[in-house]
XYZ file of C-alpha atoms in Angstrom:
153
model
C -16.757 -6.490 -4.784
C -14.790 -3.925 -3.148
C -12.615 -1.803 -6.092
C -12.984 -5.076 -8.088
C -11.602 -7.554 -5.297
C -14.203 -9.975 -3.570
C -14.237 -8.757 -0.247
C -16.032 -11.741 1.649
C -17.552 -14.979 0.007
C -20.786 -16.403 1.734
C -24.330 -16.682 1.956
C -26.158 -13.367 2.660
C -27.202 -14.158 6.290
C -23.417 -15.019 6.797
C -22.293 -11.496 5.496
C -24.858 -10.056 7.164
C -24.104 -11.700 10.738
C -20.137 -12.127 10.453
C -18.822 -9.537 8.216
C -15.278 -9.828 7.861
C -14.342 -6.067 7.114
C -15.963 -2.658 7.316
C -16.756 -2.653 3.533
C -19.038 -5.699 4.033
C -20.408 -4.581 7.361
C -21.509 -1.288 5.716
C -22.866 -2.565 2.597
C -24.948 -5.346 3.654
C -28.225 -4.068 5.433
C -30.527 -1.597 5.318
C -29.906 0.936 6.865
C -26.229 0.324 7.033
C -24.463 -0.678 10.215
C -23.578 2.114 12.489
C -20.046 2.809 12.990
C -18.556 4.473 16.366
C -15.004 5.641 16.645
C -13.788 4.136 19.854
C -10.347 2.784 21.506
C -9.417 -0.378 23.394
C -9.514 0.013 27.180
C -8.364 -3.420 28.058
C -8.306 -6.974 26.817
C -8.102 -10.473 28.398
C -8.558 -14.081 26.821
C -12.410 -13.399 27.117
C -13.243 -9.957 25.936
C -12.143 -6.834 24.701
C -13.111 -3.838 26.561
C -13.835 -0.409 24.549
C -14.709 3.184 25.222
C -18.380 4.043 24.430
C -18.611 7.719 23.634
C -16.149 8.590 26.524
C -19.370 8.057 29.187
C -19.042 4.010 29.749
C -17.506 1.177 28.376
C -18.460 -2.186 26.880
C -16.870 -5.616 26.939
C -17.082 -7.301 23.634
C -16.674 -11.171 23.695
C -14.047 -10.588 20.558
C -10.417 -10.579 20.714
C -7.712 -9.581 18.762
C -4.124 -10.633 19.689
C -2.743 -7.985 17.812
C -4.144 -4.804 19.549
C -3.257 -3.174 22.628
C -4.650 -0.781 25.108
C -5.347 2.493 23.728
C -5.522 1.633 20.096
C -8.119 2.848 17.851
C -11.065 0.621 16.606
C -14.472 0.992 15.085
C -17.217 -0.442 17.073
C -20.117 -1.757 14.466
C -23.598 -2.238 15.601
C -26.767 -2.723 13.386
C -29.993 -0.269 13.780
C -32.128 -3.295 14.797
C -29.641 -4.630 17.425
C -29.891 -1.455 19.719
C -32.707 -1.359 22.196
C -34.807 2.000 23.369
C -34.740 2.563 27.239
C -31.056 1.429 27.583
C -31.493 -2.218 28.143
C -28.166 -4.141 27.333
C -24.708 -4.381 28.379
C -24.078 -0.619 28.201
C -26.132 2.403 27.447
C -25.693 5.749 25.716
C -28.224 9.071 25.928
C -28.856 11.199 22.882
C -31.279 13.457 21.297
C -33.487 12.494 18.281
C -33.101 14.797 15.569
C -35.442 12.700 12.695
C -37.767 10.229 13.395
C -38.626 8.313 10.188
C -41.867 6.364 10.314
C -42.097 3.835 7.727
C -45.112 1.804 9.119
C -43.939 -1.624 10.284
C -40.812 0.175 11.736
C -39.611 3.512 12.746
C -35.765 4.811 12.288
C -34.614 7.172 14.903
C -31.477 9.163 13.937
C -29.661 10.308 16.984
C -27.180 13.142 17.352
C -23.574 11.802 17.909
C -20.099 13.242 16.466
C -19.687 12.079 12.809
C -22.619 10.228 11.093
C -25.897 9.963 13.546
C -26.588 6.701 15.163
C -29.620 5.007 13.514
C -31.720 3.040 15.715
C -34.624 0.622 14.589
C -37.648 0.373 16.709
C -41.620 -0.385 16.426
C -43.473 1.480 13.702
C -46.100 2.670 16.206
C -43.122 4.273 18.380
C -44.422 7.278 20.154
C -40.713 8.870 20.176
C -40.466 11.916 18.291
C -37.870 14.952 17.096
C -36.322 16.802 20.324
C -36.671 13.589 22.423
C -33.698 12.116 24.609
C -33.698 8.428 24.620
C -31.479 5.856 26.382
C -30.017 3.346 23.955
C -28.836 0.066 24.905
C -25.808 -1.935 23.740
C -25.794 -5.645 23.523
C -21.897 -6.658 23.499
C -22.527 -10.099 21.735
C -24.388 -8.185 18.932
C -21.709 -5.605 18.303
C -18.489 -6.070 16.033
C -15.036 -4.875 16.312
C -12.815 -3.523 13.321
C -9.288 -2.590 13.593
C -7.399 0.272 11.730
C -7.042 -2.049 8.573
C -10.778 -2.242 8.560
C -10.471 -5.994 9.354
C -13.047 -7.572 11.766
C -11.969 -9.255 15.029
C -13.058 -12.693 15.177
């Protein structure tokens, strides 16, 4: 429920894998999905290309006919879907400011404008505060949300 209104119906894994809006995406999962302010660079019938932190771009296989180049969007990706050492369709580097070791997993909190980017990695990771890491984004694991907080399908 979002302000007393059912935001999305479905089983937990459907809500986790295919959230219909920003509220559901941030509510399901722990820690919550990462959200990154971005903009549309281009689009065609196969993908939407977005800006990634002003340093690279990412072609996401999701399309919304009601968006145009230059439109603002939110990129969503779960901490467990990011990769260490930059393996993926695009990458980004940042400094670790918190390394939260939880035994079976470690959450790395990376510096970025706004909320930090959270990455989940192995529990025995030797990455520590102050390290710079290269993070990989897999396009098929990313979600896009428009300015009305609705997901691209």
